[in-house]
mmCIF file of C-alpha atoms in Angstrom:
data_model
loop_
_atom_site.group_PDB
_atom_site.id
_atom_site.type_symbol
_atom_site.label_atom_id
_atom_site.label_comp_id
_atom_site.label_asym_id
_atom_site.label_seq_id
_atom_site.Cartn_x
_atom_site.Cartn_y
_atom_site.Cartn_z
ATOM 1 C CA MET G 1 265.996 74.575 238.740
ATOM 2 C CA SER G 2 267.973 77.407 240.325
ATOM 3 C CA ARG G 3 271.007 77.239 242.582
ATOM 4 C CA MET G 4 271.888 80.020 244.971
ATOM 5 C CA LEU G 5 274.457 81.135 247.493
ATOM 6 C CA TYR G 6 273.210 82.875 250.604
ATOM 7 C CA THR G 7 274.270 83.654 254.158
ATOM 8 C CA THR G 8 273.136 81.823 257.249
ATOM 9 C CA GLU G 9 274.175 81.620 260.909
ATOM 10 C CA ASP G 10 275.969 78.816 262.678
ATOM 11 C CA LEU G 11 275.225 77.573 266.187
ATOM 12 C CA ASN G 12 276.926 80.635 267.681
ATOM 13 C CA GLY G 13 275.223 83.149 265.407
ATOM 14 C CA THR G 14 278.269 83.731 263.200
ATOM 15 C CA VAL G 15 277.296 84.656 259.637
ATOM 16 C CA ILE G 16 278.664 82.192 257.065
ATOM 17 C CA PRO G 17 277.958 81.383 253.400
ATOM 18 C CA ALA G 18 275.871 78.401 252.351
ATOM 19 C CA SER G 19 274.204 77.011 249.235
ATOM 20 C CA ALA G 20 270.746 75.804 248.272
ATOM 21 C CA TYR G 21 268.690 74.820 245.256
ATOM 22 C CA ILE G 22 265.188 75.716 244.131
ATOM 23 C CA LEU G 23 262.973 73.432 242.054
ATOM 24 C CA TRP G 24 260.417 75.348 240.024
ATOM 25 C CA PRO G 25 257.215 73.557 239.007
ATOM 26 C CA SER G 26 256.192 73.703 235.369
ATOM 27 C CA SER G 27 252.609 74.399 236.439
ATOM 28 C CA PRO G 28 252.690 76.127 239.845
ATOM 29 C CA LEU G 29 249.752 75.862 242.171
ATOM 30 C CA ARG G 30 248.214 79.167 243.159
ATOM 31 C CA VAL G 31 247.058 79.829 246.692
ATOM 32 C CA PRO G 32 244.458 82.603 247.023
ATOM 33 C CA VAL G 33 245.354 85.170 249.676
ATOM 34 C CA ALA G 34 243.606 88.233 251.015
ATOM 35 C CA ASN G 35 246.701 90.204 251.986
ATOM 36 C CA SER G 36 249.640 90.041 249.602
ATOM 37 C CA SER G 37 252.322 92.564 248.796
ATOM 38 C CA SER G 38 251.956 91.975 245.054
ATOM 39 C CA ASN G 39 249.308 89.474 243.913
ATOM 40 C CA ASN G 40 246.018 87.994 244.997
ATOM 41 C CA THR G 41 247.498 84.509 244.576
ATOM 42 C CA GLN G 42 250.819 83.094 245.722
ATOM 43 C CA TRP G 43 252.889 80.066 244.823
ATOM 44 C CA PRO G 44 253.084 77.563 247.689
ATOM 45 C CA MET G 45 256.574 76.668 248.856
ATOM 46 C CA VAL G 46 257.911 73.586 250.607
ATOM 47 C CA ALA G 47 261.195 74.134 252.434
ATOM 48 C CA TRP G 48 262.809 70.706 252.072
ATOM 49 C CA ALA G 49 265.450 69.607 254.600
ATOM 50 C CA HIS G 50 267.449 66.595 253.434
ATOM 51 C CA GLY G 51 268.705 63.665 255.457
ATOM 52 C CA THR G 52 272.368 62.869 256.011
ATOM 53 C CA SER G 53 274.378 63.078 252.803
ATOM 54 C CA GLY G 54 277.832 63.260 254.375
ATOM 55 C CA GLY G 55 279.932 65.653 256.390
ATOM 56 C CA LEU G 56 282.162 67.337 253.819
ATOM 57 C CA SER G 57 281.812 70.063 251.208
ATOM 58 C CA PRO G 58 281.178 67.853 248.125
ATOM 59 C CA CYS G 59 278.257 66.154 249.894
ATOM 60 C CA ALA G 60 275.706 68.886 249.118
ATOM 61 C CA PRO G 61 272.531 67.392 247.610
ATOM 62 C CA SER G 62 272.647 70.129 244.961
ATOM 63 C CA ASN G 63 275.782 68.346 243.680
ATOM 64 C CA TYR G 64 273.834 65.103 243.180
ATOM 65 C CA ARG G 65 272.210 64.601 239.801
ATOM 66 C CA SER G 66 269.165 63.230 241.654
ATOM 67 C CA LEU G 67 269.301 65.930 244.370
ATOM 68 C CA GLN G 68 269.696 62.974 246.783
ATOM 69 C CA TYR G 69 265.963 62.379 247.381
ATOM 70 C CA HIS G 70 264.750 62.457 243.745
ATOM 71 C CA PHE G 71 261.149 61.198 243.455
ATOM 72 C CA GLN G 72 260.900 60.378 247.139
ATOM 73 C CA VAL G 73 260.134 64.033 247.891
ATOM 74 C CA PRO G 74 261.552 66.997 245.901
ATOM 75 C CA PHE G 75 260.780 65.867 242.331
ATOM 76 C CA THR G 76 257.330 64.711 243.379
ATOM 77 C CA LEU G 77 256.531 67.985 245.129
ATOM 78 C CA ALA G 78 257.607 70.038 242.113
ATOM 79 C CA LEU G 79 255.560 67.845 239.782
ATOM 80 C CA GLN G 80 252.540 68.545 241.974
ATOM 81 C CA GLY G 81 252.978 72.305 241.616
ATOM 82 C CA TYR G 82 255.000 73.261 244.693
ATOM 83 C CA VAL G 83 258.135 75.400 244.706
ATOM 84 C CA VAL G 84 260.830 73.444 246.553
ATOM 85 C CA VAL G 85 263.516 75.425 248.387
ATOM 86 C CA ALA G 86 266.214 73.085 249.687
ATOM 87 C CA PRO G 87 269.263 74.158 251.717
ATOM 88 C CA ASP G 88 272.413 72.062 251.443
ATOM 89 C CA TYR G 89 273.274 73.096 255.066
ATOM 90 C CA ALA G 90 276.350 75.004 256.133
ATOM 91 C CA GLY G 91 279.572 73.144 255.395
ATOM 92 C CA LEU G 92 277.988 71.179 252.551
ATOM 93 C CA GLY G 93 278.433 72.844 249.178
ATOM 94 C CA VAL G 94 280.347 75.894 250.401
ATOM 95 C CA GLY G 95 283.376 74.541 252.209
ATOM 96 C CA LYS G 96 285.576 77.586 252.755
ATOM 97 C CA LEU G 97 285.430 81.224 253.767
ATOM 98 C CA PRO G 98 287.010 83.862 251.483
ATOM 99 C CA ASN G 99 290.135 83.802 253.674
ATOM 100 C CA GLY G 100 290.525 80.062 253.119
ATOM 101 C CA ASP G 101 289.260 78.893 256.518
ATOM 102 C CA THR G 102 287.254 75.678 256.369
ATOM 103 C CA ILE G 103 283.529 75.750 257.063
ATOM 104 C CA GLY G 104 282.808 72.511 258.897
ATOM 105 C CA HIS G 105 279.414 70.839 258.727
ATOM 106 C CA PRO G 106 278.016 70.625 262.285
ATOM 107 C CA TRP G 107 276.127 67.379 261.811
ATOM 108 C CA ALA G 108 273.451 66.926 264.509
ATOM 109 C CA ALA G 109 273.479 70.635 265.414
ATOM 110 C CA TRP G 110 269.781 70.815 264.603
ATOM 111 C CA PRO G 111 269.264 74.506 265.540
ATOM 112 C CA ALA G 112 272.073 75.442 263.141
ATOM 113 C CA GLN G 113 270.355 73.522 260.348
ATOM 114 C CA ALA G 114 267.097 75.249 261.345
ATOM 115 C CA ASN G 115 268.889 78.542 260.679
ATOM 116 C CA ASP G 116 269.890 77.194 257.266
ATOM 117 C CA ILE G 117 266.245 76.442 256.464
ATOM 118 C CA ALA G 118 265.030 79.859 257.611
ATOM 119 C CA ASN G 119 267.705 81.775 255.742
ATOM 120 C CA ALA G 120 267.263 79.741 252.549
ATOM 121 C CA ILE G 121 263.573 80.701 252.543
ATOM 122 C CA LYS G 122 264.433 84.374 252.997
ATOM 123 C CA ALA G 123 267.143 84.229 250.327
ATOM 124 C CA ALA G 124 264.838 82.571 247.791
ATOM 125 C CA ARG G 125 262.202 85.232 248.377
ATOM 126 C CA ASN G 126 264.763 88.013 248.014
ATOM 127 C CA ALA G 127 266.239 86.499 244.857
ATOM 128 C CA PHE G 128 262.894 85.862 243.150
ATOM 129 C CA PRO G 129 260.379 88.395 244.510
ATOM 130 C CA GLN G 130 258.363 88.200 241.280
ATOM 131 C CA PHE G 131 257.524 84.563 242.097
ATOM 132 C CA LEU G 132 257.843 84.244 245.872
ATOM 133 C CA ASP G 133 256.055 86.766 248.047
ATOM 134 C CA ALA G 134 257.861 87.945 251.182
ATOM 135 C CA ASN G 135 254.935 86.640 253.236
ATOM 136 C CA GLY G 136 254.044 83.731 250.977
ATOM 137 C CA PRO G 137 252.803 80.413 252.370
ATOM 138 C CA PHE G 138 255.246 77.602 253.056
ATOM 139 C CA VAL G 139 255.494 74.276 254.860
ATOM 140 C CA ALA G 140 258.786 72.970 256.281
ATOM 141 C CA MET G 141 259.435 69.283 255.586
ATOM 142 C CA GLY G 142 262.391 67.013 256.270
ATOM 143 C CA HIS G 143 263.638 63.450 256.667
ATOM 144 C CA SER G 144 266.056 62.006 259.252
ATOM 145 C CA GLN G 145 268.683 64.708 259.863
ATOM 146 C CA GLY G 146 266.355 67.066 258.022
ATOM 147 C CA ALA G 147 263.418 65.981 260.172
ATOM 148 C CA ALA G 148 265.329 66.913 263.318
ATOM 149 C CA ALA G 149 266.241 70.217 261.650
ATOM 150 C CA VAL G 150 262.573 70.835 260.849
ATOM 151 C CA TRP G 151 261.662 70.101 264.472
ATOM 152 C CA ALA G 152 264.251 72.673 265.554
ATOM 153 C CA PHE G 153 262.813 75.048 262.947
ATOM 154 C CA ALA G 154 259.316 74.654 264.441
ATOM 155 C CA GLU G 155 260.843 75.547 267.820
ATOM 156 C CA ARG G 156 262.701 78.468 266.238
ATOM 157 C CA GLN G 157 259.391 79.826 264.940
ATOM 158 C CA VAL G 158 258.372 80.615 268.527
ATOM 159 C CA GLU G 159 261.110 83.247 268.935
ATOM 160 C CA LYS G 160 262.180 84.029 265.355
ATOM 161 C CA PRO G 161 259.164 83.481 263.109
ATOM 162 C CA VAL G 162 259.547 83.377 259.335
ATOM 163 C CA PRO G 163 256.382 84.875 257.765
ATOM 164 C CA GLY G 164 254.017 82.592 255.878
ATOM 165 C CA TYR G 165 254.635 79.459 257.967
ATOM 166 C CA LYS G 166 251.806 76.924 257.667
ATOM 167 C CA GLY G 167 253.252 73.973 259.567
ATOM 168 C CA ALA G 168 255.948 71.296 259.591
ATOM 169 C CA VAL G 169 256.331 67.655 258.539
ATOM 170 C CA ALA G 170 259.045 65.357 259.932
ATOM 171 C CA PHE G 171 259.832 61.863 258.637
ATOM 172 C CA ALA G 172 261.735 59.660 261.111
ATOM 173 C CA PRO G 173 263.442 62.367 263.168
ATOM 174 C CA PRO G 174 266.251 61.198 265.475
ATOM 175 C CA THR G 175 265.913 62.463 269.035
ATOM 176 C CA GLY G 176 268.511 62.553 271.807
ATOM 177 C CA ILE G 177 271.186 61.358 269.408
ATOM 178 C CA ILE G 178 274.102 61.514 271.861
ATOM 179 C CA GLU G 179 272.066 59.720 274.513
ATOM 180 C CA GLN G 180 271.245 57.105 271.888
ATOM 181 C CA VAL G 181 274.972 56.604 271.301
ATOM 182 C CA ARG G 182 275.355 55.974 275.036
ATOM 183 C CA ARG G 183 272.530 53.421 274.921
ATOM 184 C CA ALA G 184 273.990 51.781 271.832
ATOM 185 C CA ARG G 185 277.381 51.325 273.505
ATOM 186 C CA SER G 186 275.688 49.990 276.629
ATOM 187 C CA ASP G 187 273.604 47.544 274.589
ATOM 188 C CA TYR G 188 276.663 46.388 272.693
ATOM 189 C CA ALA G 189 278.566 45.788 275.931
ATOM 190 C CA ALA G 190 275.625 43.771 277.257
ATOM 191 C CA ASN G 191 275.368 41.802 273.992
ATOM 192 C CA LYS G 192 271.843 43.175 273.570
ATOM 193 C CA THR G 193 271.654 44.536 270.044
ATOM 194 C CA GLN G 194 268.480 46.382 269.114
ATOM 195 C CA LEU G 195 267.304 47.322 265.637
ATOM 196 C CA TRP G 196 269.045 50.707 265.716
ATOM 197 C CA THR G 197 272.153 49.836 267.809
ATOM 198 C CA ASN G 198 274.631 49.330 264.973
ATOM 199 C CA ALA G 199 273.491 52.496 263.229
ATOM 200 C CA PHE G 200 274.153 54.644 266.275
ATOM 201 C CA LEU G 201 277.533 53.016 266.829
ATOM 202 C CA SER G 202 278.424 53.922 263.241
ATOM 203 C CA PHE G 203 277.307 57.524 263.852
ATOM 204 C CA GLN G 204 280.106 58.118 266.344
ATOM 205 C CA THR G 205 282.798 59.411 263.968
ATOM 206 C CA PRO G 206 280.514 61.768 261.985
ATOM 207 C CA LEU G 207 279.013 62.941 265.261
ATOM 208 C CA ILE G 208 282.434 63.715 266.739
ATOM 209 C CA LYS G 209 283.267 65.539 263.497
ATOM 210 C CA GLY G 210 279.980 67.461 263.803
ATOM 211 C CA VAL G 211 280.708 68.512 267.380
ATOM 212 C CA THR G 212 284.214 69.544 266.314
ATOM 213 C CA ALA G 213 282.725 71.736 263.570
ATOM 214 C CA ALA G 214 280.730 73.596 266.233
ATOM 215 C CA TYR G 215 283.471 73.426 268.888
ATOM 216 C CA PRO G 216 286.873 73.318 267.129
ATOM 217 C CA SER G 217 288.644 72.845 270.461
ATOM 218 C CA LEU G 218 287.318 69.267 270.572
ATOM 219 C CA ASN G 219 289.603 68.495 267.617
ATOM 220 C CA LEU G 220 288.180 65.008 267.001
ATOM 221 C CA SER G 221 289.447 63.987 270.442
ATOM 222 C CA GLY G 222 286.686 61.439 270.930
ATOM 223 C CA MET G 223 287.975 59.286 268.082
ATOM 224 C CA THR G 224 290.341 56.416 268.716
ATOM 225 C CA GLU G 225 293.466 56.066 266.603
ATOM 226 C CA LEU G 226 291.509 53.717 264.346
ATOM 227 C CA GLY G 227 288.574 56.106 264.059
ATOM 228 C CA ARG G 228 290.786 59.094 263.330
ATOM 229 C CA ASP G 229 292.721 57.113 260.724
ATOM 230 C CA ARG G 230 289.548 56.078 258.869
ATOM 231 C CA TRP G 231 288.115 59.600 259.032
ATOM 232 C CA VAL G 232 291.212 61.685 258.233
ATOM 233 C CA ASN G 233 293.125 59.333 255.934
ATOM 234 C CA VAL G 234 290.157 57.823 254.113
ATOM 235 C CA GLN G 235 286.968 59.858 254.393
ATOM 236 C CA GLU G 236 288.504 63.342 254.362
ATOM 237 C CA ALA G 237 291.359 62.344 252.064
ATOM 238 C CA VAL G 238 288.985 61.438 249.239
ATOM 239 C CA GLN G 239 286.321 63.988 250.293
ATOM 240 C CA GLY G 240 283.870 61.116 250.496
ATOM 241 C CA CYS G 241 280.187 61.265 251.313
ATOM 242 C CA LEU G 242 277.675 58.808 252.747
ATOM 243 C CA PRO G 243 278.371 55.898 250.356
ATOM 244 C CA THR G 244 282.122 56.302 250.986
ATOM 245 C CA LYS G 245 281.569 56.162 254.736
ATOM 246 C CA GLN G 246 280.209 52.635 254.397
ATOM 247 C CA VAL G 247 283.282 51.538 252.447
ATOM 248 C CA ALA G 248 285.715 53.412 254.709
ATOM 249 C CA SER G 249 284.545 51.470 257.752
ATOM 250 C CA ILE G 250 285.036 48.000 256.255
ATOM 251 C CA GLY G 251 287.038 45.865 258.667
ATOM 252 C CA ALA G 252 286.771 48.454 261.431
ATOM 253 C CA PRO G 253 284.213 47.616 264.153
ATOM 254 C CA SER G 254 282.075 50.694 264.808
ATOM 255 C CA VAL G 255 282.403 50.354 268.567
ATOM 256 C CA GLU G 256 286.193 50.691 268.239
ATOM 257 C CA MET G 257 286.069 53.951 266.278
ATOM 258 C CA ALA G 258 285.491 56.108 269.369
ATOM 259 C CA TYR G 259 286.509 56.005 273.023
ATOM 260 C CA ARG G 260 284.017 54.473 275.425
ATOM 261 C CA ASN G 261 283.194 57.646 277.358
ATOM 262 C CA TRP G 262 283.708 60.309 274.692
ATOM 263 C CA THR G 263 280.101 61.435 275.165
ATOM 264 C CA GLU G 264 280.913 62.633 278.692
ATOM 265 C CA GLN G 265 283.436 65.287 277.702
ATOM 266 C CA PRO G 266 282.259 68.759 278.845
ATOM 267 C CA THR G 267 282.242 70.084 275.291
ATOM 268 C CA VAL G 268 280.069 67.207 274.103
ATOM 269 C CA LEU G 269 277.670 67.653 277.016
ATOM 270 C CA GLU G 270 277.326 71.342 276.173
ATOM 271 C CA PHE G 271 276.693 70.483 272.517
ATOM 272 C CA GLU G 272 274.080 67.939 273.574
ATOM 273 C CA ASN G 273 272.273 70.495 275.714
ATOM 274 C CA ARG G 274 272.327 73.247 273.089
ATOM 275 C CA THR G 275 271.149 71.113 270.186
ATOM 276 C CA ALA G 276 268.398 68.997 271.781
ATOM 277 C CA THR G 277 264.974 69.086 270.131
ATOM 278 C CA GLY G 278 261.673 68.180 271.710
ATOM 279 C CA ARG G 279 260.195 68.894 275.130
ATOM 280 C CA LYS G 280 260.067 72.602 274.175
ATOM 281 C CA PRO G 281 257.446 75.015 272.823
ATOM 282 C CA PHE G 282 257.021 74.920 269.046
ATOM 283 C CA LYS G 283 254.801 76.383 266.350
ATOM 284 C CA GLY G 284 252.528 73.958 264.599
ATOM 285 C CA PRO G 285 250.669 72.294 263.219
ATOM 286 C CA PHE G 286 253.301 69.585 263.309
ATOM 287 C CA LEU G 287 253.050 66.152 261.665
ATOM 288 C CA ILE G 288 255.600 63.478 262.662
ATOM 289 C CA MET G 289 255.724 60.076 260.941
ATOM 290 C CA SER G 290 257.980 57.094 261.522
ATOM 291 C CA GLY G 291 258.102 53.352 260.919
ATOM 292 C CA ASP G 292 258.223 50.747 263.666
ATOM 293 C CA SER G 293 260.902 48.818 261.732
ATOM 294 C CA ASP G 294 263.253 51.785 261.430
ATOM 295 C CA SER G 295 266.855 50.600 261.714
ATOM 296 C CA ILE G 296 268.226 54.147 262.058
ATOM 297 C CA THR G 297 265.831 55.979 264.363
ATOM 298 C CA ASP G 298 264.710 54.432 267.652
ATOM 299 C CA ILE G 299 260.954 54.835 267.373
ATOM 300 C CA ASN G 300 260.431 54.159 271.086
ATOM 301 C CA ASN G 301 262.728 57.022 272.025
ATOM 302 C CA LEU G 302 260.975 59.192 269.455
ATOM 303 C CA LYS G 303 257.549 58.379 270.898
ATOM 304 C CA GLU G 304 258.806 59.132 274.398
ATOM 305 C CA THR G 305 260.048 62.543 273.238
ATOM 306 C CA VAL G 306 256.736 63.245 271.507
ATOM 307 C CA ARG G 307 254.746 62.304 274.612
ATOM 308 C CA ASP G 308 256.952 64.466 276.831
ATOM 309 C CA THR G 309 256.470 67.343 274.402
ATOM 310 C CA CYS G 310 252.725 66.806 274.537
ATOM 311 C CA ASP G 311 252.780 66.777 278.342
ATOM 312 C CA ASN G 312 254.125 70.328 278.165
ATOM 313 C CA PHE G 313 250.898 71.349 276.452
ATOM 314 C CA ASP G 314 248.970 70.870 279.680
ATOM 315 C CA THR G 315 251.555 72.355 282.035
ATOM 316 C CA LYS G 316 252.349 75.409 279.886
ATOM 317 C CA GLY G 317 249.015 75.984 278.203
ATOM 318 C CA VAL G 318 250.384 75.448 274.687
ATOM 319 C CA GLN G 319 247.740 75.723 271.974
ATOM 320 C CA GLU G 320 249.427 73.856 269.134
ATOM 321 C CA SER G 321 248.679 70.719 267.147
ATOM 322 C CA LEU G 322 251.035 67.726 267.073
ATOM 323 C CA GLU G 323 250.094 64.566 265.189
ATOM 324 C CA PHE G 324 252.203 61.405 265.418
ATOM 325 C CA VAL G 325 251.633 58.551 262.961
ATOM 326 C CA GLU G 326 253.401 55.186 263.253
ATOM 327 C CA TYR G 327 253.606 52.950 260.176
ATOM 328 C CA THR G 328 253.990 49.249 260.885
ATOM 329 C CA GLY G 329 256.627 47.326 258.979
ATOM 330 C CA GLN G 330 258.258 50.435 257.526
ATOM 331 C CA ASN G 331 261.952 51.268 257.661
ATOM 332 C CA HIS G 332 263.813 54.574 257.570
ATOM 333 C CA PHE G 333 263.368 55.538 253.904
ATOM 334 C CA PRO G 334 260.340 53.484 252.782
ATOM 335 C CA VAL G 335 258.169 55.249 255.384
ATOM 336 C CA ILE G 336 258.294 58.323 253.131
ATOM 337 C CA GLN G 337 256.484 56.473 250.343
ATOM 338 C CA ALA G 338 254.226 54.518 252.689
ATOM 339 C CA SER G 339 252.950 57.779 254.149
ATOM 340 C CA GLN G 340 252.799 59.790 250.921
ATOM 341 C CA SER G 341 249.019 60.075 250.721
ATOM 342 C CA LYS G 342 248.988 61.305 254.315
ATOM 343 C CA TRP G 343 251.590 64.049 254.020
ATOM 344 C CA PHE G 344 250.501 65.187 250.571
ATOM 345 C CA ASN G 345 246.935 65.733 251.733
ATOM 346 C CA TRP G 346 248.122 67.276 255.001
ATOM 347 C CA ALA G 347 250.323 69.799 253.181
ATOM 348 C CA ARG G 348 247.620 70.671 250.675
ATOM 349 C CA GLU G 349 245.169 71.345 253.490
ATOM 350 C CA ARG G 350 247.644 73.730 255.116
ATOM 351 C CA PHE G 351 247.800 75.763 251.921
ATOM 352 C CA PHE G 352 244.212 75.640 250.732
ATOM 353 C CA SER G 353 242.154 75.385 253.914
ATOM 354 C CA SER G 354 241.619 78.252 256.312
ATOM 355 C CA ALA G 355 241.140 75.821 259.200
ATOM 356 C CA ASN G 356 244.006 74.283 261.160
ATOM 357 C CA PRO G 357 243.897 70.978 263.067
ATOM 358 C CA ASP G 358 242.511 71.201 266.571
ATOM 359 C CA PRO G 359 245.144 71.972 269.205
ATOM 360 C CA GLY G 360 246.507 69.048 271.174
ATOM 361 C CA CYS G 361 248.220 65.746 270.443
ATOM 362 C CA SER G 362 246.989 62.746 268.511
ATOM 363 C CA PHE G 363 248.542 59.324 267.959
ATOM 364 C CA GLU G 364 247.728 56.894 265.157
ATOM 365 C CA VAL G 365 249.044 53.513 264.022
ATOM 366 C CA VAL G 366 248.729 52.628 260.330
ATOM 367 C CA LYS G 367 248.991 48.912 259.642
ATOM 368 C CA GLY G 368 250.525 48.195 256.264
ATOM 369 C CA PHE G 369 248.522 46.140 253.786
ATOM 370 C CA ARG G 370 250.088 42.695 253.272
ATOM 371 C CA GLY G 371 253.103 43.903 255.203
ATOM 372 C CA GLU G 372 254.326 40.374 255.845
ATOM 373 C CA GLU G 373 254.999 39.976 252.110
ATOM 374 C CA ALA G 374 256.646 43.356 251.583
ATOM 375 C CA LEU G 375 260.379 43.871 251.144
ATOM 376 C CA ASN G 376 261.533 45.675 254.282
ATOM 377 C CA SER G 377 264.787 47.451 253.534
ATOM 378 C CA LEU G 378 266.617 50.480 254.863
ATOM 379 C CA PHE G 379 266.912 52.186 251.485
ATOM 380 C CA PRO G 380 264.074 52.980 249.058
ATOM 381 C CA ASN G 381 262.612 49.736 247.775
ATOM 382 C CA PHE G 382 262.143 50.856 244.187
ATOM 383 C CA VAL G 383 265.844 51.741 243.811
ATOM 384 C CA LEU G 384 266.933 48.421 245.310
ATOM 385 C CA GLU G 385 264.707 46.600 242.860
ATOM 386 C CA THR G 386 266.470 48.397 240.014
ATOM 387 C CA ALA G 387 270.055 48.441 241.250
ATOM 388 C CA GLY G 388 270.206 45.182 243.153
ATOM 389 C CA ARG G 389 271.169 44.657 246.770
ATOM 390 C CA GLY G 390 274.907 44.797 246.124
ATOM 391 C CA ASP G 391 274.582 48.248 244.596
ATOM 392 C CA SER G 392 272.345 49.798 247.250
ATOM 393 C CA TRP G 393 274.909 52.560 247.796
ATOM 394 C CA GLU G 394 273.765 53.997 244.460
ATOM 395 C CA TYR G 395 270.525 55.182 246.046
ATOM 396 C CA SER G 396 272.080 58.576 246.824
ATOM 397 C CA LEU G 397 273.623 59.351 243.436
#
């Protein structure tokens, strides 16, 4: 494993420092190539974009002994011969500029995290040119926050292509996150709780913090006194990450952590417009997978965004491939394992086959075997079996 510091750009294009890690396989795969700057084979790379780990500097996955996603993705990829390049994202890992100014993490600013992915790839190639060719093949892959970042990265490839791109994989990407907060508050007011409602209500404080990181003038103004107290005097005070967030909100109803109409502030509306993914041109092939029992991501909203994106194919003559696969009975994290045979084979084909999927959109539903008897949980099942339900927070350590 290697760790590196590199420079990236925030939402406004300002150059800032960030951190990342690289997992090196013991037995790297070798992809034959006709045109290479150094060799006739290249090591395949997966640019891995992690899901939410927290919103403060200590929350970088490279600080976790398990790298946050352990055998769910990064360890497994490295064991199969892939080089894994994984950005922590700006504001996670490197928390201050040389002059002492804080680098905030702009959670939900997907294009900014897309910049982090792109620049981590470039930095890894520059740091290890003897192993990673400047034009070497790579696939971008991410889960949850990272899936939205990967979607933004696929859109970024249209205007700012990173050489060697073979496609993108997104597990359970959230779409229209601020609009989903509006829907969650509306559902709560109408006493109509959906599977994902409570999750989006709980996202309000980290989302306000994320907008503030991109637009400091907001200054957490969407938080109520209760929300600000729990964020500033608990979460920030102990520099806590995702597990701490769950503890910090005990006894504080999520709906009371933010003002009712905070999403309508002009700054928030501008953030929403600048960071939206979907319904735009992208570079594929693109594989999106999600579970119909996801308690974090609203799969219906996701499917609507995918269909709208596909409709643009016809109106704008886009010649790209987008494949959407729905897994029945699967929640936010378990869908990664449920779909493993799919995404492993898909990625391998991108590296070792000269043919790409046919352009256009395809939709598939995969019905889980004996799903009615399976344990459906938010966190990875195998960790819950080991740690016990009361210790589920340990999944990220």
